[in-house]
Amino acid sequence: KNQVEQSPQSLIILEGKNCTLQCNYTVSPFSNLRWYKQDTGRGPVSLTIMTFSENTKSNGRYTATLDADTKQSSLHITASQLSDSASYICVVSDRGSTLGRLYFGRGTQLTVWP
Amino acid sequence: EADIYQTPRYLVIGTGKKITLECSQTMGHDKMYWYQQDPGMELHLIHYSYGVNSTEKGDLSSESTVSRIRTEHFPLTLESARPSHTSQYLCASSGESSYNEQFFGPGTRLTVL
């Protein structure tokens, strides 16, 4: 069964600190992995997309890593800001269908305190 | 500016009412999707469309229906709303990029009393 598991479920950090969010998946055949940021009451917004051959991708203070062998990914946030408070969702796409089906994790709820 | 829009953003209605959630995109994307999301849970695909006059049911069974008469418009309708339909509904679209990246609208928060 294709699944995406994220940890931790929730995380509280102080402003300025770094944090790392984890994602494990069993989706096969693998196409790509994305990290989305979802603010409360809003739709998800893409942060990074990585294919099988990419193992690191950065977007400002966000750095995603991918280990396709162990089927693990992480999202590292550097020097956190209050605006980073949101749900971070790991999404894996398969290449077994024309639709390019997406498999969503439940997200990690990050809260940044001043 | 190319974007994807959803209206209304919030809707509170009584049981038995018929409702339509609107979704429009100005990116010229052929594929469009409807997802349902409950608090703290993952998104579940309920409907999708490959293009005009194409509609398919997703992974999660839903009593809602959709239509795709125009490329840019993908409305979702509930003929008789029930409290179990209370949820957030997210619309998305994707083009022909190799990543099949989906762009999401802001969502509609539906509450059925």
PDB file of C-alpha atoms in Angstrom:
ATOM      1  CA  LYS A   1       0.000   0.000   0.000  1.00  0.00           C
ATOM      2  CA  ASN A   2       1.380   3.415  -0.956  1.00  0.00           C
ATOM      3  CA  GLN A   3       1.840   5.516   2.155  1.00  0.00           C
ATOM      4  CA  VAL A   4       3.544   8.659   3.392  1.00  0.00           C
ATOM      5  CA  GLU A   5       4.397   8.969   7.089  1.00  0.00           C
ATOM      6  CA  GLN A   6       5.604  12.185   8.708  1.00  0.00           C
ATOM      7  CA  SER A   7       7.203  12.926  12.043  1.00  0.00           C
ATOM      8  CA  PRO A   8       6.896  14.577  14.398  1.00  0.00           C
ATOM      9  CA  GLN A   9       3.163  15.218  14.311  1.00  0.00           C
ATOM     10  CA  SER A  10       3.720  18.611  15.923  1.00  0.00           C
ATOM     11  CA  LEU A  11       6.711  20.700  16.919  1.00  0.00           C
ATOM     12  CA  ILE A  12       7.208  23.896  18.902  1.00  0.00           C
ATOM     13  CA  ILE A  13      10.431  25.865  18.563  1.00  0.00           C
ATOM     14  CA  LEU A  14      11.662  29.333  19.497  1.00  0.00           C
ATOM     15  CA  GLU A  15      12.167  31.995  16.881  1.00  0.00           C
ATOM     16  CA  GLY A  16      15.635  31.859  15.368  1.00  0.00           C
ATOM     17  CA  LYS A  17      16.146  28.146  16.035  1.00  0.00           C
ATOM     18  CA  ASN A  18      16.574  25.452  13.385  1.00  0.00           C
ATOM     19  CA  CYS A  19      14.423  22.359  12.998  1.00  0.00           C
ATOM     20  CA  THR A  20      14.176  19.233  10.851  1.00  0.00           C
ATOM     21  CA  LEU A  21      11.006  17.475   9.766  1.00  0.00           C
ATOM     22  CA  GLN A  22      10.972  13.854   8.605  1.00  0.00           C
ATOM     23  CA  CYS A  23       9.089  11.978   5.895  1.00  0.00           C
ATOM     24  CA  ASN A  24       9.120   8.231   5.120  1.00  0.00           C
ATOM     25  CA  TYR A  25       7.286   6.826   2.136  1.00  0.00           C
ATOM     26  CA  THR A  26       6.480   3.517   0.487  1.00  0.00           C
ATOM     27  CA  VAL A  27       5.140   4.890  -2.805  1.00  0.00           C
ATOM     28  CA  SER A  28       6.229   2.899  -5.837  1.00  0.00           C
ATOM     29  CA  PRO A  29       7.074   3.487  -8.609  1.00  0.00           C
ATOM     30  CA  PHE A  30       8.458   6.773  -7.379  1.00  0.00           C
ATOM     31  CA  SER A  31       8.316   9.910  -9.503  1.00  0.00           C
ATOM     32  CA  ASN A  32       9.015  12.875  -7.258  1.00  0.00           C
ATOM     33  CA  LEU A  33       8.672  14.176  -3.732  1.00  0.00           C
ATOM     34  CA  ARG A  34       7.425  17.607  -2.742  1.00  0.00           C
ATOM     35  CA  TRP A  35       7.250  19.557   0.442  1.00  0.00           C
ATOM     36  CA  TYR A  36       4.306  21.914   0.814  1.00  0.00           C
ATOM     37  CA  LYS A  37       3.640  24.617   3.389  1.00  0.00           C
ATOM     38  CA  GLN A  38       0.022  25.050   4.416  1.00  0.00           C
ATOM     39  CA  ASP A  39      -0.982  28.033   6.504  1.00  0.00           C
ATOM     40  CA  THR A  40      -4.111  27.628   8.612  1.00  0.00           C
ATOM     41  CA  GLY A  41      -7.221  27.947   6.462  1.00  0.00           C
ATOM     42  CA  ARG A  42      -5.232  28.174   3.236  1.00  0.00           C
ATOM     43  CA  GLY A  43      -4.248  25.844   0.419  1.00  0.00           C
ATOM     44  CA  PRO A  44      -0.808  24.173   0.324  1.00  0.00           C
ATOM     45  CA  VAL A  45       2.018  26.051  -1.379  1.00  0.00           C
ATOM     46  CA  SER A  46       4.947  24.168  -2.902  1.00  0.00           C
ATOM     47  CA  LEU A  47       8.372  24.663  -1.277  1.00  0.00           C
ATOM     48  CA  THR A  48      10.543  22.116  -3.106  1.00  0.00           C
ATOM     49  CA  ILE A  49      10.219  19.299  -5.627  1.00  0.00           C
ATOM     50  CA  MET A  50      12.831  16.548  -5.961  1.00  0.00           C
ATOM     51  CA  THR A  51      13.136  13.716  -8.436  1.00  0.00           C
ATOM     52  CA  PHE A  52      14.861  10.369  -7.986  1.00  0.00           C
ATOM     53  CA  SER A  53      18.274  11.733  -8.985  1.00  0.00           C
ATOM     54  CA  GLU A  54      18.239  14.756  -6.668  1.00  0.00           C
ATOM     55  CA  ASN A  55      19.278  14.427  -3.038  1.00  0.00           C
ATOM     56  CA  THR A  56      19.257  18.067  -1.914  1.00  0.00           C
ATOM     57  CA  LYS A  57      17.268  21.115  -2.905  1.00  0.00           C
ATOM     58  CA  SER A  58      17.100  24.516  -1.224  1.00  0.00           C
ATOM     59  CA  ASN A  59      14.562  27.307  -1.283  1.00  0.00           C
ATOM     60  CA  GLY A  60      15.770  30.167   0.877  1.00  0.00           C
ATOM     61  CA  ARG A  61      15.830  28.993   4.494  1.00  0.00           C
ATOM     62  CA  TYR A  62      14.247  25.657   3.512  1.00  0.00           C
ATOM     63  CA  THR A  63      16.476  22.718   2.538  1.00  0.00           C
ATOM     64  CA  ALA A  64      15.009  19.374   1.553  1.00  0.00           C
ATOM     65  CA  THR A  65      16.939  16.121   1.288  1.00  0.00           C
ATOM     66  CA  LEU A  66      15.962  12.865  -0.355  1.00  0.00           C
ATOM     67  CA  ASP A  67      17.384   9.379   0.068  1.00  0.00           C
ATOM     68  CA  ALA A  68      15.610   7.324  -2.586  1.00  0.00           C
ATOM     69  CA  ASP A  69      17.280   4.116  -1.407  1.00  0.00           C
ATOM     70  CA  THR A  70      15.856   4.307   2.113  1.00  0.00           C
ATOM     71  CA  LYS A  71      12.748   6.203   0.923  1.00  0.00           C
ATOM     72  CA  GLN A  72      13.268   9.009   3.384  1.00  0.00           C
ATOM     73  CA  SER A  73      13.176  12.772   3.079  1.00  0.00           C
ATOM     74  CA  SER A  74      13.745  15.639   5.464  1.00  0.00           C
ATOM     75  CA  LEU A  75      12.950  19.320   5.463  1.00  0.00           C
ATOM     76  CA  HIS A  76      15.370  21.537   7.376  1.00  0.00           C
ATOM     77  CA  ILE A  77      14.302  25.043   8.334  1.00  0.00           C
ATOM     78  CA  THR A  78      17.074  27.439   9.274  1.00  0.00           C
ATOM     79  CA  ALA A  79      16.724  30.486  11.525  1.00  0.00           C
ATOM     80  CA  SER A  80      12.999  30.039  11.997  1.00  0.00           C
ATOM     81  CA  GLN A  81      10.622  32.996  11.841  1.00  0.00           C
ATOM     82  CA  LEU A  82       7.150  33.485  13.287  1.00  0.00           C
ATOM     83  CA  SER A  83       5.757  33.246   9.748  1.00  0.00           C
ATOM     84  CA  ASP A  84       7.090  29.698   9.493  1.00  0.00           C
ATOM     85  CA  SER A  85       4.265  28.568  11.783  1.00  0.00           C
ATOM     86  CA  ALA A  86       2.232  26.277   9.533  1.00  0.00           C
ATOM     87  CA  SER A  87       1.653  22.662   8.584  1.00  0.00           C
ATOM     88  CA  TYR A  88       4.401  21.137   6.428  1.00  0.00           C
ATOM     89  CA  ILE A  89       3.175  18.367   4.185  1.00  0.00           C
ATOM     90  CA  CYS A  90       5.251  15.728   2.424  1.00  0.00           C
ATOM     91  CA  VAL A  91       3.718  14.636  -0.878  1.00  0.00           C
ATOM     92  CA  VAL A  92       4.972  11.809  -3.085  1.00  0.00           C
ATOM     93  CA  SER A  93       3.958  11.312  -6.695  1.00  0.00           C
ATOM     94  CA  ASP A  94       3.984   7.991  -8.488  1.00  0.00           C
ATOM     95  CA  ARG A  95       4.643   7.485 -12.177  1.00  0.00           C
ATOM     96  CA  GLY A  96       2.357   4.519 -12.572  1.00  0.00           C
ATOM     97  CA  SER A  97      -0.592   6.448 -13.944  1.00  0.00           C
ATOM     98  CA  THR A  98      -1.343   9.216 -16.410  1.00  0.00           C
ATOM     99  CA  LEU A  99      -2.774  11.288 -13.579  1.00  0.00           C
ATOM    100  CA  GLY A 100       0.492  11.238 -11.620  1.00  0.00           C
ATOM    101  CA  ARG A 101      -1.309  10.381  -8.416  1.00  0.00           C
ATOM    102  CA  LEU A 102      -0.204  12.257  -5.275  1.00  0.00           C
ATOM    103  CA  TYR A 103       0.093  10.628  -1.870  1.00  0.00           C
ATOM    104  CA  PHE A 104      -0.126  13.032   1.041  1.00  0.00           C
ATOM    105  CA  GLY A 105       1.285  12.797   4.537  1.00  0.00           C
ATOM    106  CA  ARG A 106      -0.721  14.182   7.448  1.00  0.00           C
ATOM    107  CA  GLY A 107       1.746  16.979   7.919  1.00  0.00           C
ATOM    108  CA  THR A 108       3.879  18.290  10.767  1.00  0.00           C
ATOM    109  CA  GLN A 109       2.303  21.220  12.584  1.00  0.00           C
ATOM    110  CA  LEU A 110       5.131  23.661  13.337  1.00  0.00           C
ATOM    111  CA  THR A 111       4.658  26.474  15.835  1.00  0.00           C
ATOM    112  CA  VAL A 112       7.334  29.134  16.193  1.00  0.00           C
ATOM    113  CA  TRP A 113       7.218  31.120  19.435  1.00  0.00           C
ATOM    114  CA  PRO A 114       8.804  34.544  19.902  1.00  0.00           C
TER     115      PRO A 114
ATOM    116  CA  GLU B   1      -1.824  37.182 -12.788  1.00  0.00           C
ATOM    117  CA  ALA B   2      -2.248  33.420 -13.230  1.00  0.00           C
ATOM    118  CA  ASP B   3      -3.921  31.936 -10.202  1.00  0.00           C
ATOM    119  CA  ILE B   4      -6.562  29.570  -8.854  1.00  0.00           C
ATOM    120  CA  TYR B   5      -9.614  30.887  -7.036  1.00  0.00           C
ATOM    121  CA  GLN B   6     -12.231  29.354  -4.788  1.00  0.00           C
ATOM    122  CA  THR B   7     -15.500  30.811  -3.563  1.00  0.00           C
ATOM    123  CA  PRO B   8     -16.900  31.047  -1.042  1.00  0.00           C
ATOM    124  CA  ARG B   9     -14.015  30.855   1.424  1.00  0.00           C
ATOM    125  CA  TYR B  10     -16.366  30.012   4.288  1.00  0.00           C
ATOM    126  CA  LEU B  11     -19.894  28.603   4.170  1.00  0.00           C
ATOM    127  CA  VAL B  12     -22.266  27.682   7.006  1.00  0.00           C
ATOM    128  CA  ILE B  13     -25.540  26.097   5.916  1.00  0.00           C
ATOM    129  CA  GLY B  14     -28.347  23.953   7.236  1.00  0.00           C
ATOM    130  CA  THR B  15     -28.897  20.274   6.546  1.00  0.00           C
ATOM    131  CA  GLY B  16     -30.639  19.475   3.275  1.00  0.00           C
ATOM    132  CA  LYS B  17     -29.508  22.559   1.373  1.00  0.00           C
ATOM    133  CA  LYS B  18     -28.001  22.347  -2.103  1.00  0.00           C
ATOM    134  CA  ILE B  19     -24.627  24.023  -2.442  1.00  0.00           C
ATOM    135  CA  THR B  20     -22.070  24.639  -5.159  1.00  0.00           C
ATOM    136  CA  LEU B  21     -18.423  25.340  -4.426  1.00  0.00           C
ATOM    137  CA  GLU B  22     -16.755  27.325  -7.173  1.00  0.00           C
ATOM    138  CA  CYS B  23     -13.215  26.829  -8.500  1.00  0.00           C
ATOM    139  CA  SER B  24     -11.608  28.740 -11.330  1.00  0.00           C
ATOM    140  CA  GLN B  25      -8.050  28.876 -12.634  1.00  0.00           C
ATOM    141  CA  THR B  26      -6.441  31.273 -15.066  1.00  0.00           C
ATOM    142  CA  MET B  27      -3.349  29.164 -15.838  1.00  0.00           C
ATOM    143  CA  GLY B  28      -4.854  27.291 -18.777  1.00  0.00           C
ATOM    144  CA  HIS B  29      -4.332  23.952 -17.014  1.00  0.00           C
ATOM    145  CA  ASP B  30      -6.115  20.907 -18.385  1.00  0.00           C
ATOM    146  CA  LYS B  31      -6.101  18.842 -15.174  1.00  0.00           C
ATOM    147  CA  MET B  32      -8.135  19.908 -12.166  1.00  0.00           C
ATOM    148  CA  TYR B  33      -8.779  18.254  -8.826  1.00  0.00           C
ATOM    149  CA  TRP B  34     -10.964  18.447  -5.723  1.00  0.00           C
ATOM    150  CA  TYR B  35      -9.601  17.346  -2.361  1.00  0.00           C
ATOM    151  CA  GLN B  36     -11.263  16.996   1.025  1.00  0.00           C
ATOM    152  CA  GLN B  37      -9.248  17.677   4.176  1.00  0.00           C
ATOM    153  CA  ASP B  38     -10.270  17.291   7.801  1.00  0.00           C
ATOM    154  CA  PRO B  39      -8.236  18.972  10.588  1.00  0.00           C
ATOM    155  CA  GLY B  40      -4.914  17.245  11.194  1.00  0.00           C
ATOM    156  CA  MET B  41      -5.541  14.741   8.430  1.00  0.00           C
ATOM    157  CA  GLU B  42      -4.142  14.223   4.959  1.00  0.00           C
ATOM    158  CA  LEU B  43      -5.773  15.481   1.785  1.00  0.00           C
ATOM    159  CA  HIS B  44      -8.037  12.970   0.060  1.00  0.00           C
ATOM    160  CA  LEU B  45      -8.771  13.166  -3.670  1.00  0.00           C
ATOM    161  CA  ILE B  46     -12.532  13.110  -4.301  1.00  0.00           C
ATOM    162  CA  HIS B  47     -12.789  14.194  -7.960  1.00  0.00           C
ATOM    163  CA  TYR B  48     -10.511  15.000 -10.885  1.00  0.00           C
ATOM    164  CA  SER B  49     -10.731  16.004 -14.510  1.00  0.00           C
ATOM    165  CA  TYR B  50      -8.348  15.589 -17.436  1.00  0.00           C
ATOM    166  CA  GLY B  51     -10.057  18.358 -19.397  1.00  0.00           C
ATOM    167  CA  VAL B  52     -13.380  19.636 -20.709  1.00  0.00           C
ATOM    168  CA  ASN B  53     -16.205  17.084 -20.406  1.00  0.00           C
ATOM    169  CA  SER B  54     -13.941  14.736 -18.413  1.00  0.00           C
ATOM    170  CA  THR B  55     -14.730  13.945 -14.763  1.00  0.00           C
ATOM    171  CA  GLU B  56     -13.608  11.024 -12.616  1.00  0.00           C
ATOM    172  CA  LYS B  57     -14.123   9.968  -9.020  1.00  0.00           C
ATOM    173  CA  GLY B  58     -11.080   9.969  -6.768  1.00  0.00           C
ATOM    174  CA  ASP B  59      -9.879   7.717  -3.981  1.00  0.00           C
ATOM    175  CA  LEU B  60     -12.334   8.876  -1.335  1.00  0.00           C
ATOM    176  CA  SER B  61     -16.001   8.196  -1.963  1.00  0.00           C
ATOM    177  CA  SER B  62     -17.997  11.414  -1.986  1.00  0.00           C
ATOM    178  CA  GLU B  63     -21.672  12.240  -2.443  1.00  0.00           C
ATOM    179  CA  SER B  64     -20.678  15.389  -4.295  1.00  0.00           C
ATOM    180  CA  THR B  65     -20.671  15.781  -8.073  1.00  0.00           C
ATOM    181  CA  VAL B  66     -18.532  17.889 -10.397  1.00  0.00           C
ATOM    182  CA  SER B  67     -18.733  19.251 -13.909  1.00  0.00           C
ATOM    183  CA  ARG B  68     -16.168  20.553 -16.402  1.00  0.00           C
ATOM    184  CA  ILE B  69     -17.873  22.525 -19.141  1.00  0.00           C
ATOM    185  CA  ARG B  70     -15.073  25.069 -19.488  1.00  0.00           C
ATOM    186  CA  THR B  71     -11.331  24.555 -19.065  1.00  0.00           C
ATOM    187  CA  GLU B  72     -11.011  27.175 -16.369  1.00  0.00           C
ATOM    188  CA  HIS B  73     -14.035  26.200 -14.273  1.00  0.00           C
ATOM    189  CA  PHE B  74     -14.527  23.096 -12.090  1.00  0.00           C
ATOM    190  CA  PRO B  75     -17.492  23.488  -9.687  1.00  0.00           C
ATOM    191  CA  LEU B  76     -18.414  20.950  -7.010  1.00  0.00           C
ATOM    192  CA  THR B  77     -22.055  20.429  -6.023  1.00  0.00           C
ATOM    193  CA  LEU B  78     -23.730  18.821  -3.029  1.00  0.00           C
ATOM    194  CA  GLU B  79     -27.427  18.203  -3.714  1.00  0.00           C
ATOM    195  CA  SER B  80     -28.376  17.783  -0.061  1.00  0.00           C
ATOM    196  CA  ALA B  81     -25.771  18.772   2.491  1.00  0.00           C
ATOM    197  CA  ARG B  82     -25.393  16.827   5.755  1.00  0.00           C
ATOM    198  CA  PRO B  83     -23.284  17.414   8.874  1.00  0.00           C
ATOM    199  CA  SER B  84     -20.931  14.630   7.688  1.00  0.00           C
ATOM    200  CA  HIS B  85     -20.005  16.882   4.744  1.00  0.00           C
ATOM    201  CA  THR B  86     -18.439  19.411   7.122  1.00  0.00           C
ATOM    202  CA  SER B  87     -14.804  19.718   5.992  1.00  0.00           C
ATOM    203  CA  GLN B  88     -12.340  21.831   4.054  1.00  0.00           C
ATOM    204  CA  TYR B  89     -12.530  21.459   0.278  1.00  0.00           C
ATOM    205  CA  LEU B  90      -9.432  22.289  -1.755  1.00  0.00           C
ATOM    206  CA  CYS B  91      -9.315  22.726  -5.521  1.00  0.00           C
ATOM    207  CA  ALA B  92      -6.102  22.290  -7.502  1.00  0.00           C
ATOM    208  CA  SER B  93      -4.919  22.336 -11.089  1.00  0.00           C
ATOM    209  CA  SER B  94      -1.870  21.115 -12.990  1.00  0.00           C
ATOM    210  CA  GLY B  95      -0.372  21.634 -16.414  1.00  0.00           C
ATOM    211  CA  GLU B  96       1.927  19.598 -18.597  1.00  0.00           C
ATOM    212  CA  SER B  97       5.148  20.023 -16.597  1.00  0.00           C
ATOM    213  CA  SER B  98       7.233  16.916 -16.065  1.00  0.00           C
ATOM    214  CA  TYR B  99       6.645  17.193 -12.335  1.00  0.00           C
ATOM    215  CA  ASN B 100       2.847  17.364 -12.735  1.00  0.00           C
ATOM    216  CA  GLU B 101       2.987  20.049 -10.056  1.00  0.00           C
ATOM    217  CA  GLN B 102      -0.406  20.861  -8.602  1.00  0.00           C
ATOM    218  CA  PHE B 103      -1.317  24.420  -7.628  1.00  0.00           C
ATOM    219  CA  PHE B 104      -3.895  24.755  -4.884  1.00  0.00           C
ATOM    220  CA  GLY B 105      -6.625  27.268  -4.276  1.00  0.00           C
ATOM    221  CA  PRO B 106      -7.212  28.782  -0.813  1.00  0.00           C
ATOM    222  CA  GLY B 107      -9.953  26.285   0.022  1.00  0.00           C
ATOM    223  CA  THR B 108     -13.576  26.469   1.141  1.00  0.00           C
ATOM    224  CA  ARG B 109     -14.369  25.715   4.768  1.00  0.00           C
ATOM    225  CA  LEU B 110     -17.846  24.135   4.780  1.00  0.00           C
ATOM    226  CA  THR B 111     -19.888  23.707   7.956  1.00  0.00           C
ATOM    227  CA  VAL B 112     -23.238  21.939   7.776  1.00  0.00           C
ATOM    228  CA  LEU B 113     -25.425  22.380  10.840  1.00  0.00           C
TER     229      LEU B 113
END
